[in-house]
CSV table of C-alpha atoms in Angstrom, one decimal:
chain,number,residue,atom,x,y,z
A,77,MET,CA,-3.3,-32.7,-45.1
A,78,THR,CA,-5.8,-30.0,-44.1
A,79,PRO,CA,-4.8,-27.0,-42.0
A,80,ILE,CA,-6.8,-28.2,-38.9
A,81,GLN,CA,-4.9,-31.5,-39.1
A,82,ILE,CA,-1.6,-29.6,-39.1
A,83,ILE,CA,-2.7,-27.5,-36.1
A,84,LEU,CA,-3.9,-30.6,-34.1
A,85,LEU,CA,-0.8,-32.6,-34.9
A,86,SER,CA,1.5,-29.7,-33.8
A,87,GLY,CA,-0.4,-29.4,-30.5
A,88,LEU,CA,-0.3,-33.2,-29.9
A,89,ALA,CA,3.4,-33.3,-30.7
A,90,GLY,CA,4.1,-30.4,-28.3
A,91,ALA,CA,2.1,-32.2,-25.6
A,92,ALA,CA,4.1,-35.4,-26.1
A,93,CYS,CA,7.3,-33.4,-25.9
A,94,VAL,CA,6.3,-31.8,-22.6
A,95,THR,CA,5.2,-35.2,-21.2
A,96,GLY,CA,8.6,-36.7,-22.2
A,97,ALA,CA,10.5,-33.8,-20.7
A,98,ARG,CA,8.6,-34.0,-17.4
A,99,TRP,CA,9.2,-37.8,-17.3
A,100,ARG,CA,12.9,-37.3,-17.8
A,101,ARG,CA,13.0,-34.8,-15.0
A,102,ASN,CA,11.2,-37.3,-12.8
A,103,GLU,CA,8.2,-35.0,-12.3
A,104,ILE,CA,5.8,-37.7,-13.3
A,105,ARG,CA,5.8,-41.4,-12.8
A,106,PRO,CA,6.6,-43.7,-15.8
A,107,ILE,CA,3.1,-45.1,-15.8
A,108,ALA,CA,1.6,-41.6,-16.0
A,109,ALA,CA,4.0,-40.6,-18.8
A,110,ALA,CA,3.1,-43.8,-20.7
A,111,THR,CA,-0.6,-43.2,-20.3
A,112,TRP,CA,-0.3,-39.6,-21.6
A,113,ILE,CA,1.9,-40.6,-24.5
A,114,LEU,CA,-0.7,-43.2,-25.5
A,115,ILE,CA,-3.5,-40.6,-25.4
A,116,TRP,CA,-1.5,-38.2,-27.6
A,117,THR,CA,-0.7,-41.0,-30.0
A,118,PHE,CA,-4.3,-42.0,-30.3
A,119,GLY,CA,-5.2,-38.4,-30.9
A,120,ALA,CA,-2.5,-38.2,-33.7
A,121,VAL,CA,-3.7,-41.5,-35.3
A,122,PHE,CA,-7.3,-40.3,-35.4
A,123,THR,CA,-6.2,-36.9,-36.7
A,124,VAL,CA,-4.3,-38.4,-39.6
A,125,ASN,CA,-7.1,-41.0,-40.3
A,126,PRO,CA,-10.4,-39.4,-39.3
A,127,SER,CA,-12.3,-42.3,-40.9
A,128,TRP,CA,-10.8,-44.7,-38.3
A,129,SER,CA,-12.5,-42.8,-35.5
A,130,THR,CA,-15.8,-43.2,-37.4
A,131,SER,CA,-15.3,-47.0,-37.7
A,132,VAL,CA,-14.6,-47.2,-34.0
A,133,ALA,CA,-17.7,-45.0,-33.3
A,134,HIS,CA,-19.9,-47.2,-35.4
A,135,ALA,CA,-18.6,-50.3,-33.5
A,136,LEU,CA,-19.5,-48.6,-30.2
A,137,GLY,CA,-22.9,-47.5,-31.5
A,138,VAL,CA,-22.1,-43.8,-31.9
A,139,GLY,CA,-23.0,-42.1,-35.2
A,140,ARG,CA,-19.9,-40.1,-35.9
A,141,GLY,CA,-16.2,-40.3,-35.0
A,142,ALA,CA,-16.3,-36.6,-33.9
A,143,ASP,CA,-19.1,-37.3,-31.5
A,144,LEU,CA,-17.2,-40.2,-30.0
A,145,VAL,CA,-14.1,-38.0,-29.5
A,146,THR,CA,-16.3,-35.4,-27.8
A,147,TYR,CA,-17.9,-37.9,-25.5
A,148,ILE,CA,-14.6,-39.3,-24.5
A,149,SER,CA,-13.1,-35.8,-24.0
A,150,ILE,CA,-16.0,-34.8,-21.7
A,151,VAL,CA,-15.6,-37.9,-19.5
A,152,PHE,CA,-11.8,-37.4,-19.4
A,153,LEU,CA,-12.2,-33.7,-18.5
A,154,PHE,CA,-14.6,-34.4,-15.7
A,155,PHE,CA,-12.2,-36.9,-14.3
A,156,ALA,CA,-9.3,-34.4,-14.5
A,157,VAL,CA,-11.4,-31.7,-12.8
A,158,PHE,CA,-12.3,-34.1,-10.0
A,159,ARG,CA,-8.7,-35.1,-9.4
A,160,LEU,CA,-7.6,-31.4,-9.4
A,161,LEU,CA,-10.4,-30.6,-6.9
A,162,ILE,CA,-9.1,-33.4,-4.6
A,163,ARG,CA,-5.5,-32.2,-4.9
A,164,THR,CA,-6.5,-28.6,-4.3
A,165,GLU,CA,-8.5,-29.6,-1.2
A,166,ARG,CA,-5.6,-31.6,0.2
A,167,GLN,CA,-3.2,-28.7,-0.4
A,168,ARG,CA,-5.6,-26.3,1.3
A,169,LYS,CA,-5.6,-28.5,4.4
A,170,GLU,CA,-1.9,-28.9,4.4
A,171,MET,CA,-1.3,-25.2,4.0
A,172,THR,CA,-3.7,-24.4,6.9
A,173,GLU,CA,-2.0,-26.9,9.1
A,174,LEU,CA,1.4,-25.5,8.2
A,175,VAL,CA,0.3,-21.9,9.0
A,176,ARG,CA,-1.3,-23.1,12.2
A,177,ARG,CA,1.8,-25.0,13.4
A,178,LEU,CA,4.1,-22.0,12.7
A,179,ALA,CA,1.8,-19.7,14.6
A,180,ILE,CA,1.4,-21.9,17.6
A,181,ASP,CA,5.1,-23.0,17.8
A,182,GLU,CA,6.2,-19.3,17.5
A,183,GLN,CA,4.0,-18.3,20.4
A,184,LEU,CA,5.0,-21.3,22.5
A,185,LYS,CA,8.6,-20.3,22.0
A,186,LYS,CA,7.8,-16.8,23.2
A,187,ASP,CA,6.0,-18.2,26.2
A,188,ALA,CA,9.0,-20.3,27.1
A,189,GLU,CA,11.4,-17.3,26.8
A,190,GLN,CA,9.1,-15.2,29.0
A,191,ASN,CA,8.7,-18.0,31.6
A,192,PRO,CA,11.8,-20.2,31.3
A,193,PRO,CA,11.4,-23.5,33.1
A,194,SER,CA,13.6,-23.5,36.2
A,195,ALA,CA,16.8,-25.6,36.0
A,196,ASN,CA,16.1,-26.9,39.4
A,197,PRO,CA,12.4,-27.2,40.2
A,198,HIS,CA,13.1,-27.6,43.9
A,199,ALA,CA,15.2,-24.5,44.1
B,40,MET,CA,-9.9,-26.9,47.4
B,41,ALA,CA,-10.2,-27.3,43.6
B,42,SER,CA,-8.6,-24.5,41.6
B,43,PRO,CA,-10.9,-22.2,39.6
B,44,PRO,CA,-11.3,-23.1,35.9
B,45,CYS,CA,-9.1,-21.5,33.4
B,46,VAL,CA,-11.3,-19.5,31.0
B,47,VAL,CA,-9.8,-18.4,27.7
B,48,VAL,CA,-11.4,-16.3,24.9
B,49,VAL,CA,-10.3,-16.9,21.4
B,50,ILE,CA,-10.8,-14.1,18.9
B,51,PRO,CA,-10.1,-14.5,15.2
B,52,ALA,CA,-9.1,-11.2,13.7
B,53,PHE,CA,-8.5,-10.1,10.2
B,54,ARG,CA,-7.8,-6.4,9.5
B,55,GLU,CA,-9.3,-5.0,12.7
B,56,PRO,CA,-6.5,-2.6,13.8
B,57,THR,CA,-9.0,0.0,15.1
B,58,MET,CA,-11.4,-2.3,16.9
B,59,VAL,CA,-9.5,-5.2,18.3
B,60,GLY,CA,-7.6,-3.3,21.1
B,61,GLY,CA,-10.8,-2.1,22.6
B,62,VAL,CA,-12.5,-5.5,22.3
B,63,VAL,CA,-9.5,-7.2,24.1
B,64,GLU,CA,-9.5,-4.5,26.9
B,65,SER,CA,-13.2,-5.0,27.5
B,66,ILE,CA,-13.0,-8.8,27.6
B,67,ARG,CA,-9.8,-9.1,29.8
B,68,PRO,CA,-11.4,-8.4,33.2
B,69,HIS,CA,-13.9,-11.3,32.6
B,70,VAL,CA,-11.4,-14.1,31.7
B,71,ASP,CA,-8.0,-15.5,32.5
B,72,ARG,CA,-6.5,-15.0,29.0
B,73,VAL,CA,-7.5,-13.5,25.7
B,74,VAL,CA,-6.0,-15.2,22.6
B,75,VAL,CA,-6.2,-13.2,19.4
B,76,VAL,CA,-5.3,-15.0,16.1
B,77,ASP,CA,-4.1,-12.4,13.6
B,78,ASP,CA,-5.1,-14.0,10.4
B,79,GLY,CA,-2.4,-12.5,8.1
B,80,SER,CA,-3.7,-9.0,8.5
B,81,GLY,CA,-0.4,-7.3,8.0
B,82,ASP,CA,-1.8,-3.9,9.1
B,83,GLY,CA,-1.1,-3.7,12.8
B,84,THR,CA,-4.0,-5.8,14.1
B,85,GLY,CA,-1.7,-8.1,16.0
B,86,ASP,CA,0.2,-5.2,17.5
B,87,ALA,CA,-3.0,-3.5,18.6
B,88,ALA,CA,-4.2,-6.7,20.3
B,89,ARG,CA,-0.8,-7.3,22.0
B,90,ARG,CA,-0.7,-3.7,23.4
B,91,ALA,CA,-4.2,-4.3,24.8
B,92,GLY,CA,-2.9,-7.4,26.7
B,93,ALA,CA,-3.8,-10.3,24.4
B,94,THR,CA,-1.7,-13.3,23.5
B,95,VAL,CA,-1.3,-12.9,19.8
B,96,LEU,CA,-0.8,-15.9,17.4
B,97,THR,CA,0.1,-14.8,13.9
B,98,HIS,CA,-0.9,-16.6,10.7
B,99,ILE,CA,1.7,-15.8,8.1
B,100,ALA,CA,-1.0,-16.1,5.4
B,101,ASN,CA,-4.7,-15.4,5.5
B,102,ARG,CA,-6.5,-18.8,6.1
B,103,GLY,CA,-10.0,-17.7,7.2
B,104,GLN,CA,-12.0,-17.4,10.4
B,105,GLY,CA,-12.5,-21.1,10.9
B,106,ALA,CA,-8.8,-21.8,10.5
B,107,SER,CA,-8.0,-19.0,13.0
B,108,LEU,CA,-10.5,-20.3,15.5
B,109,MET,CA,-9.0,-23.8,15.3
B,110,THR,CA,-5.5,-22.3,15.8
B,111,GLY,CA,-6.6,-20.4,18.9
B,112,ILE,CA,-8.5,-23.3,20.3
B,113,ARG,CA,-5.5,-25.7,19.9
B,114,TYR,CA,-3.2,-23.2,21.6
B,115,ALA,CA,-5.7,-22.6,24.4
B,116,LEU,CA,-5.9,-26.3,25.0
B,117,THR,CA,-2.1,-26.5,25.1
B,118,LYS,CA,-2.1,-23.8,27.8
B,119,GLY,CA,-4.5,-25.8,29.9
B,120,ALA,CA,-7.8,-24.0,29.2
B,121,ASP,CA,-10.8,-25.5,31.0
B,122,ILE,CA,-13.4,-23.4,29.2
B,123,ILE,CA,-12.9,-21.8,25.8
B,124,LEU,CA,-15.0,-19.0,24.4
B,125,THR,CA,-15.1,-17.7,20.9
B,126,MET,CA,-15.9,-14.1,20.2
B,127,ASP,CA,-15.7,-11.7,17.2
B,128,ALA,CA,-13.1,-9.0,16.8
B,129,ASP,CA,-15.5,-6.3,15.6
B,130,GLY,CA,-17.1,-5.6,19.0
B,131,GLN,CA,-20.4,-7.2,18.2
B,132,HIS,CA,-20.5,-9.3,21.4
B,133,ASP,CA,-21.0,-8.0,24.9
B,134,PRO,CA,-18.3,-9.1,27.4
B,135,GLN,CA,-20.8,-8.7,30.2
B,136,GLU,CA,-22.5,-11.8,28.9
B,137,ILE,CA,-19.5,-14.1,29.3
B,138,THR,CA,-20.7,-15.1,32.8
B,139,ALA,CA,-24.0,-16.3,31.4
B,140,MET,CA,-22.3,-18.1,28.5
B,141,ILE,CA,-19.9,-20.1,30.7
B,142,GLU,CA,-22.5,-20.9,33.4
B,143,PRO,CA,-24.0,-24.0,31.7
B,144,ILE,CA,-20.4,-25.4,31.2
B,145,LEU,CA,-19.5,-24.7,34.8
B,146,THR,CA,-22.5,-26.4,36.2
B,147,GLY,CA,-22.0,-29.4,33.8
B,148,LYS,CA,-25.4,-28.8,32.1
B,149,ALA,CA,-23.8,-28.6,28.7
B,150,ASP,CA,-20.6,-29.3,26.7
B,151,ILE,CA,-21.1,-26.3,24.5
B,152,ALA,CA,-23.1,-23.1,24.9
B,153,LEU,CA,-24.2,-21.3,21.7
B,154,GLY,CA,-25.2,-17.6,21.7
B,155,SER,CA,-28.6,-16.8,20.2
B,156,ARG,CA,-29.6,-13.2,19.3
B,157,PHE,CA,-33.2,-14.4,18.7
B,158,LEU,CA,-33.8,-15.5,22.2
B,159,ARG,CA,-33.5,-12.0,23.6
B,160,SER,CA,-36.9,-10.3,23.2
B,161,GLY,CA,-36.9,-6.9,21.4
B,162,HIS,CA,-33.7,-7.6,19.7
B,163,LEU,CA,-33.7,-5.7,16.4
B,164,VAL,CA,-31.9,-7.5,13.6
B,165,PRO,CA,-31.5,-5.7,10.2
B,166,LEU,CA,-33.9,-7.3,7.7
B,167,PRO,CA,-31.4,-8.5,5.1
B,168,ARG,CA,-29.2,-10.0,7.9
B,169,LYS,CA,-32.3,-11.6,9.4
B,170,ALA,CA,-33.3,-13.2,6.1
B,171,LEU,CA,-29.8,-14.7,5.7
B,172,LEU,CA,-29.8,-16.0,9.3
B,173,VAL,CA,-33.2,-17.5,9.0
B,174,ALA,CA,-32.2,-19.4,5.8
B,175,ALA,CA,-29.0,-20.6,7.5
B,176,THR,CA,-30.9,-21.7,10.6
B,177,TRP,CA,-33.4,-23.6,8.4
B,178,TYR,CA,-30.6,-25.3,6.5
B,179,THR,CA,-28.7,-26.3,9.7
B,180,ARG,CA,-31.9,-27.7,11.3
B,181,MET,CA,-32.5,-29.8,8.2
B,182,VAL,CA,-28.9,-31.1,8.0
B,183,SER,CA,-27.8,-31.5,11.6
B,184,GLY,CA,-31.3,-31.9,13.2
B,185,LEU,CA,-30.3,-29.5,16.0
B,186,ASP,CA,-33.2,-27.4,17.4
B,187,LEU,CA,-31.5,-24.0,17.3
B,188,THR,CA,-32.7,-20.5,16.8
B,189,ASP,CA,-29.4,-18.9,15.7
B,190,THR,CA,-26.8,-20.9,13.8
B,191,HIS,CA,-24.2,-18.4,12.7
B,192,ASN,CA,-23.4,-16.7,16.0
B,193,GLY,CA,-19.7,-16.4,16.8
B,194,PHE,CA,-20.3,-16.1,20.6
B,195,ARG,CA,-19.8,-19.7,22.0
B,196,ALA,CA,-18.4,-21.3,25.1
B,197,MET,CA,-17.2,-24.9,25.2
B,198,SER,CA,-15.8,-27.2,27.7
B,199,ARG,CA,-12.3,-28.6,27.4
B,200,HIS,CA,-13.8,-31.9,26.3
B,201,ALA,CA,-15.9,-30.3,23.6
B,202,ALA,CA,-13.0,-28.1,22.4
B,203,SER,CA,-10.6,-31.1,22.1
B,204,THR,CA,-13.3,-33.2,20.3
B,205,ILE,CA,-14.4,-30.7,17.7
B,206,LYS,CA,-12.1,-30.7,14.7
B,207,LEU,CA,-12.7,-27.9,12.3
B,208,THR,CA,-11.7,-28.5,8.7
B,209,GLN,CA,-13.6,-25.6,7.1
B,210,ASP,CA,-11.2,-22.7,7.0
B,211,ARG,CA,-13.7,-20.0,6.2
B,212,MET,CA,-17.2,-19.0,7.3
B,213,ALA,CA,-18.6,-22.5,6.8
B,214,HIS,CA,-17.0,-23.5,10.1
B,215,ALA,CA,-20.1,-22.2,11.9
B,216,SER,CA,-22.2,-24.9,10.3
B,217,GLU,CA,-19.4,-27.5,10.7
B,218,ILE,CA,-19.3,-26.9,14.4
B,219,LEU,CA,-23.0,-27.6,14.7
B,220,ASP,CA,-22.7,-30.7,12.5
B,221,GLN,CA,-20.0,-32.0,14.8
B,222,VAL,CA,-22.1,-31.2,17.9
B,223,ALA,CA,-24.8,-33.4,16.5
B,224,GLU,CA,-22.4,-36.2,15.3
B,225,LEU,CA,-20.4,-36.3,18.5
B,226,GLU,CA,-23.6,-36.1,20.6
B,227,LEU,CA,-22.3,-33.1,22.6
B,228,ARG,CA,-24.8,-31.6,25.0
B,229,TYR,CA,-25.7,-28.1,23.9
B,230,VAL,CA,-27.7,-25.2,25.1
B,231,GLU,CA,-28.6,-21.8,23.6
B,232,VAL,CA,-27.9,-18.7,25.7
B,233,PRO,CA,-29.6,-15.3,24.9
B,234,VAL,CA,-27.0,-12.8,23.8
B,235,THR,CA,-27.0,-9.3,22.5
B,236,ILE,CA,-25.4,-8.5,19.1
B,237,ARG,CA,-24.4,-4.8,18.7
B,238,TYR,CA,-25.0,-3.9,15.1
B,239,THR,CA,-23.0,-0.9,13.9
B,240,ASP,CA,-22.3,0.4,10.4
B,241,TYR,CA,-18.8,-1.0,10.9
B,242,SER,CA,-20.0,-4.5,11.9
B,243,LEU,CA,-22.6,-4.6,9.2
B,244,ALA,CA,-20.1,-3.6,6.5
B,245,LYS,CA,-17.8,-6.4,7.6
B,246,GLY,CA,-20.6,-9.0,8.1
B,247,GLN,CA,-22.1,-11.7,5.9
B,248,ARG,CA,-23.8,-11.1,2.6
B,249,ALA,CA,-26.2,-13.3,0.6
B,250,MET,CA,-23.3,-14.3,-1.8
B,251,ASN,CA,-21.3,-15.4,1.2
B,252,GLY,CA,-24.2,-17.7,2.2
B,253,LEU,CA,-24.0,-19.3,-1.2
B,254,ARG,CA,-20.2,-19.7,-0.8
B,255,ILE,CA,-20.7,-21.3,2.6
B,256,LEU,CA,-23.1,-23.9,1.0
B,257,VAL,CA,-20.5,-24.7,-1.7
B,258,ASP,CA,-17.7,-25.0,0.9
B,259,LEU,CA,-19.9,-27.3,3.0
B,260,TRP,CA,-20.8,-29.4,0.0
B,261,VAL,CA,-17.2,-29.7,-1.2
B,262,GLY,CA,-16.1,-30.6,2.3
B,263,LYS,CA,-18.7,-33.3,2.6
B,264,VAL,CA,-18.0,-34.8,-0.8
B,265,LEU,CA,-14.2,-34.7,-0.6
B,266,GLY,CA,-14.0,-35.5,3.1
């Protein structure tokens, strides 16, 4: 086994452990955990047997296995960035709404203290 | 006899402890209420505005000018405002022009009055600022189709109907373009009113730069793509 294979396999094993731990803590759904474990497993298989990725690449019309891995990685990264952007945007809106409600509620409370509604409006 | 309309000014303020008090004092005689939204300044801006007689809403974290305006507008609507004006906290706008700004709303001529510095003849705008504003105006005309001369002017007046219909989602400076997009989409009646912008070293230092223009475009694009 070459040094780069050892490095890659160590990284993939670490990623699988983190995924498993997050699943056990209920931080990610089972389907998400299974998807990630599958991705790390594919990575490990192709790392141990690089010639397999070349066979798959040829079957898909790509010259080299390394090129196929690069193409898939780019598509995957774009998708991940897109999802992150949507999540960040949603959190920004929620944060603003929270800050806004706190500000307005606090002032309305002060207004009510300064001008308390009369217990008997006809008094 | 119908009661006079309740006129409220909303001022978003971020780190303006030296200016905001004077601005509030100069506006108060012209309106029923001045609402300052202290956008997480943490430097006494809110206290200065409160001492000058404003109602101060405090953002516990800085969320930007657009977010502050929306906070102030929503509060003003809760308090029964009939006409809501927006003005800057750095003293750029002339309170004497409030009457002219609200006149089209009072007469029912428009739902929203937009201040324009370029309709006042002899108005000197610093060249870098003018280039940025011309580019912004060109972009807004292209996107919204509104025939305007000044698209990033913070001096506005809107009816209760317009204020409750417009929903700002842009937290930062892109809100100025977003308001105009919504004016077009909601088919609100608009009119431009000539206003004076007082340029000082202070206001120019705090104002927009070319890089901010780029950031506004990115914010608008992200907002449109992600909804």
